[in-house]
Structure formats: structure tokens, C-alpha cells
Amino acid sequence: MTIDGKALWEQVKANSAKLRACPRHRFPAGPVRFGQWHTCLGCGGTIDGVALLNYIAGYEAAGGDAADIYPGFRAELPR
């Protein structure tokens, strides 16, 4: 299998442009697993689970509610 580096780089740039243009990401509810990719319902951009957790942490730190961007997020965490 040959990887087309140029095509891959174009995909990365397109995904980054989608993510940067989105005013607020929203993701479908479900478990967050490492290695899994998540697609924003608004822009269609994708991020991995670690980036999603960091995005949620930053959103909450700015005074937002995680449920606004990821319904049921706190319910997913162990007590």
C-alpha cells in the first residue's frame, strides 16, 4: 500500500479549515474512546478522542456546559 503524502496533506488542511471555521463544535452522544475519531455535527470536521476531551475541558473552563456540545458527557464518566 502506497500513501499519497500530498493527498493526505490536502485532507488535513481541509479538515483543519472546517474546524477553524466552526463557531462551536457539537458531537453526537456516545462513549469517548481513545483512538476513536469524532465528527462535528456542525462543520463535519473530525478530531480524535484526546482532542475532544481537551475541547470539552476548555469549553467548561470558559463557563460552558459540556452537555451543550456533547450530550450526556458527564453521565459517561465513572463516579
Short mmCIF file of N, CA and C in Angstrom, two decimals:
data_model
loop_
_atom_site.label_atom_id
_atom_site.label_comp_id
_atom_site.label_asym_id
_atom_site.label_seq_id
_atom_site.Cartn_x
_atom_site.Cartn_y
_atom_site.Cartn_z
N MET A 1 0.85 -1.18 0.00
CA MET A 1 0.00 0.00 0.00
C MET A 1 0.89 1.24 0.00
N THR A 2 0.62 2.12 -0.92
CA THR A 2 1.37 3.36 -1.02
C THR A 2 0.52 4.50 -0.49
N ILE A 3 1.12 5.34 0.33
CA ILE A 3 0.42 6.50 0.86
C ILE A 3 0.80 7.71 0.03
N ASP A 4 -0.22 8.42 -0.45
CA ASP A 4 -0.02 9.63 -1.22
C ASP A 4 0.07 10.79 -0.23
N GLY A 5 1.29 11.17 0.11
CA GLY A 5 1.52 12.21 1.10
C GLY A 5 0.88 13.54 0.75
N LYS A 6 0.91 13.88 -0.52
CA LYS A 6 0.33 15.16 -0.95
C LYS A 6 -1.19 15.15 -0.76
N ALA A 7 -1.84 14.06 -1.13
CA ALA A 7 -3.29 13.95 -0.97
C ALA A 7 -3.67 13.94 0.52
N LEU A 8 -2.88 13.26 1.32
CA LEU A 8 -3.12 13.21 2.76
C LEU A 8 -3.01 14.61 3.36
N TRP A 9 -1.98 15.35 2.95
CA TRP A 9 -1.79 16.71 3.45
C TRP A 9 -2.97 17.60 3.05
N GLU A 10 -3.51 17.43 1.86
CA GLU A 10 -4.67 18.20 1.43
C GLU A 10 -5.89 17.88 2.29
N GLN A 11 -6.05 16.62 2.68
CA GLN A 11 -7.15 16.22 3.55
C GLN A 11 -7.00 16.86 4.93
N VAL A 12 -5.78 16.89 5.44
CA VAL A 12 -5.51 17.50 6.75
C VAL A 12 -5.85 18.99 6.69
N LYS A 13 -5.41 19.67 5.64
CA LYS A 13 -5.69 21.11 5.52
C LYS A 13 -7.18 21.37 5.41
N ALA A 14 -7.90 20.56 4.65
CA ALA A 14 -9.35 20.74 4.50
C ALA A 14 -10.07 20.52 5.83
N ASN A 15 -9.67 19.51 6.58
CA ASN A 15 -10.27 19.24 7.89
C ASN A 15 -9.99 20.39 8.85
N SER A 16 -8.76 20.88 8.85
CA SER A 16 -8.39 21.99 9.73
C SER A 16 -9.19 23.24 9.39
N ALA A 17 -9.41 23.50 8.12
CA ALA A 17 -10.19 24.67 7.71
C ALA A 17 -11.63 24.56 8.22
N LYS A 18 -12.22 23.36 8.12
CA LYS A 18 -13.58 23.15 8.62
C LYS A 18 -13.63 23.43 10.13
N LEU A 19 -12.67 22.86 10.86
CA LEU A 19 -12.66 23.01 12.31
C LEU A 19 -12.49 24.47 12.72
N ARG A 20 -11.59 25.19 12.06
CA ARG A 20 -11.35 26.60 12.40
C ARG A 20 -12.57 27.47 12.10
N ALA A 21 -13.32 27.14 11.08
CA ALA A 21 -14.47 27.96 10.67
C ALA A 21 -15.70 27.72 11.55
N CYS A 22 -15.73 26.67 12.30
CA CYS A 22 -16.90 26.31 13.10
C CYS A 22 -16.95 27.16 14.37
N PRO A 23 -18.07 27.85 14.62
CA PRO A 23 -18.16 28.69 15.81
C PRO A 23 -18.28 27.90 17.12
N ARG A 24 -18.87 26.72 17.06
CA ARG A 24 -18.98 25.87 18.25
C ARG A 24 -19.23 24.44 17.80
N HIS A 25 -18.33 23.57 18.13
CA HIS A 25 -18.49 22.17 17.73
C HIS A 25 -19.55 21.50 18.59
N ARG A 26 -20.28 20.57 17.98
CA ARG A 26 -21.26 19.73 18.67
C ARG A 26 -21.04 18.30 18.17
N PHE A 27 -21.07 17.37 19.08
CA PHE A 27 -20.80 15.98 18.74
C PHE A 27 -21.94 15.09 19.20
N PRO A 28 -22.21 14.01 18.47
CA PRO A 28 -23.27 13.10 18.90
C PRO A 28 -22.89 12.40 20.19
N ALA A 29 -23.88 12.12 21.01
CA ALA A 29 -23.65 11.44 22.28
C ALA A 29 -23.12 10.02 22.03
N GLY A 30 -22.38 9.54 22.97
CA GLY A 30 -21.84 8.19 22.89
C GLY A 30 -20.54 8.12 23.67
N PRO A 31 -20.01 6.95 23.81
CA PRO A 31 -18.76 6.81 24.59
C PRO A 31 -17.58 7.47 23.87
N VAL A 32 -16.70 8.03 24.68
CA VAL A 32 -15.46 8.60 24.15
C VAL A 32 -14.36 7.57 24.39
N ARG A 33 -13.78 7.10 23.30
CA ARG A 33 -12.73 6.09 23.41
C ARG A 33 -11.46 6.60 22.74
N PHE A 34 -10.34 6.31 23.36
CA PHE A 34 -9.08 6.71 22.77
C PHE A 34 -8.88 5.98 21.44
N GLY A 35 -8.40 6.70 20.47
CA GLY A 35 -8.19 6.14 19.14
C GLY A 35 -9.39 6.32 18.23
N GLN A 36 -10.52 6.70 18.80
CA GLN A 36 -11.74 6.91 18.03
C GLN A 36 -11.76 8.35 17.50
N TRP A 37 -12.29 8.52 16.31
CA TRP A 37 -12.44 9.86 15.74
C TRP A 37 -13.89 10.29 15.87
N HIS A 38 -14.10 11.58 16.13
CA HIS A 38 -15.42 12.14 16.34
C HIS A 38 -15.66 13.23 15.31
N THR A 39 -16.85 13.24 14.74
CA THR A 39 -17.20 14.20 13.70
C THR A 39 -18.17 15.24 14.24
N CYS A 40 -17.82 16.51 14.06
CA CYS A 40 -18.68 17.62 14.49
C CYS A 40 -19.94 17.62 13.64
N LEU A 41 -21.08 17.75 14.30
CA LEU A 41 -22.36 17.78 13.60
C LEU A 41 -22.55 19.09 12.83
N GLY A 42 -21.82 20.12 13.22
CA GLY A 42 -21.96 21.42 12.57
C GLY A 42 -21.11 21.57 11.33
N CYS A 43 -19.82 21.27 11.45
CA CYS A 43 -18.90 21.54 10.35
C CYS A 43 -18.44 20.30 9.60
N GLY A 44 -18.61 19.12 10.20
CA GLY A 44 -18.16 17.89 9.56
C GLY A 44 -16.68 17.62 9.76
N GLY A 45 -15.99 18.48 10.51
CA GLY A 45 -14.59 18.24 10.80
C GLY A 45 -14.44 17.11 11.80
N THR A 46 -13.28 16.45 11.79
CA THR A 46 -13.06 15.33 12.69
C THR A 46 -11.90 15.60 13.63
N ILE A 47 -12.04 15.10 14.86
CA ILE A 47 -10.98 15.17 15.86
C ILE A 47 -10.91 13.84 16.58
N ASP A 48 -9.77 13.56 17.18
CA ASP A 48 -9.65 12.31 17.93
C ASP A 48 -10.18 12.49 19.35
N GLY A 49 -10.26 11.39 20.08
CA GLY A 49 -10.83 11.42 21.43
C GLY A 49 -10.09 12.33 22.39
N VAL A 50 -8.77 12.38 22.31
CA VAL A 50 -7.99 13.25 23.19
C VAL A 50 -8.30 14.71 22.89
N ALA A 51 -8.36 15.08 21.63
CA ALA A 51 -8.70 16.45 21.25
C ALA A 51 -10.11 16.79 21.70
N LEU A 52 -11.03 15.84 21.61
CA LEU A 52 -12.40 16.07 22.05
C LEU A 52 -12.44 16.34 23.55
N LEU A 53 -11.75 15.53 24.33
CA LEU A 53 -11.71 15.75 25.78
C LEU A 53 -11.10 17.10 26.11
N ASN A 54 -10.06 17.50 25.41
CA ASN A 54 -9.45 18.80 25.62
C ASN A 54 -10.39 19.94 25.22
N TYR A 55 -11.12 19.76 24.14
CA TYR A 55 -12.08 20.77 23.70
C TYR A 55 -13.17 20.94 24.75
N ILE A 56 -13.69 19.84 25.27
CA ILE A 56 -14.72 19.90 26.30
C ILE A 56 -14.19 20.58 27.56
N ALA A 57 -12.96 20.23 27.96
CA ALA A 57 -12.36 20.85 29.16
C ALA A 57 -12.22 22.36 28.97
N GLY A 58 -11.79 22.79 27.81
CA GLY A 58 -11.66 24.22 27.54
C GLY A 58 -13.00 24.91 27.50
N TYR A 59 -14.00 24.26 26.94
CA TYR A 59 -15.35 24.82 26.87
C TYR A 59 -15.90 25.03 28.28
N GLU A 60 -15.69 24.03 29.14
CA GLU A 60 -16.15 24.15 30.52
C GLU A 60 -15.35 25.22 31.27
N ALA A 61 -14.06 25.30 31.03
CA ALA A 61 -13.23 26.30 31.70
C ALA A 61 -13.67 27.72 31.33
N ALA A 62 -14.23 27.87 30.14
CA ALA A 62 -14.71 29.17 29.69
C ALA A 62 -16.13 29.44 30.19
N GLY A 63 -16.69 28.54 31.00
CA GLY A 63 -18.01 28.74 31.58
C GLY A 63 -19.14 28.03 30.87
N GLY A 64 -18.82 27.22 29.87
CA GLY A 64 -19.85 26.50 29.14
C GLY A 64 -20.22 25.19 29.81
N ASP A 65 -21.31 24.62 29.37
CA ASP A 65 -21.79 23.33 29.87
C ASP A 65 -21.45 22.26 28.83
N ALA A 66 -20.74 21.23 29.26
CA ALA A 66 -20.32 20.17 28.35
C ALA A 66 -21.51 19.57 27.59
N ALA A 67 -22.68 19.54 28.22
CA ALA A 67 -23.87 18.96 27.58
C ALA A 67 -24.30 19.75 26.35
N ASP A 68 -23.88 21.00 26.25
CA ASP A 68 -24.21 21.81 25.07
C ASP A 68 -23.50 21.31 23.82
N ILE A 69 -22.34 20.73 24.00
CA ILE A 69 -21.56 20.29 22.84
C ILE A 69 -21.44 18.77 22.75
N TYR A 70 -21.69 18.09 23.86
CA TYR A 70 -21.63 16.63 23.87
C TYR A 70 -22.67 16.11 24.88
N PRO A 71 -23.91 15.91 24.42
CA PRO A 71 -24.98 15.50 25.33
C PRO A 71 -24.61 14.25 26.13
N GLY A 72 -24.85 14.34 27.43
CA GLY A 72 -24.59 13.19 28.30
C GLY A 72 -23.14 12.96 28.64
N PHE A 73 -22.26 13.92 28.34
CA PHE A 73 -20.83 13.71 28.56
C PHE A 73 -20.53 13.35 30.01
N ARG A 74 -21.04 14.11 30.95
CA ARG A 74 -20.76 13.84 32.37
C ARG A 74 -21.35 12.50 32.81
N ALA A 75 -22.43 12.08 32.21
CA ALA A 75 -23.03 10.78 32.54
C ALA A 75 -22.13 9.63 32.12
N GLU A 76 -21.26 9.87 31.14
CA GLU A 76 -20.36 8.83 30.64
C GLU A 76 -19.20 8.56 31.59
N LEU A 77 -18.87 9.55 32.44
CA LEU A 77 -17.70 9.41 33.31
C LEU A 77 -18.01 8.56 34.52
N PRO A 78 -17.04 7.77 34.98
CA PRO A 78 -17.26 6.97 36.18
C PRO A 78 -17.43 7.88 37.39
N ARG A 79 -18.20 7.46 38.30
CA ARG A 79 -18.46 8.27 39.52
C ARG A 79 -17.44 7.98 40.57
#
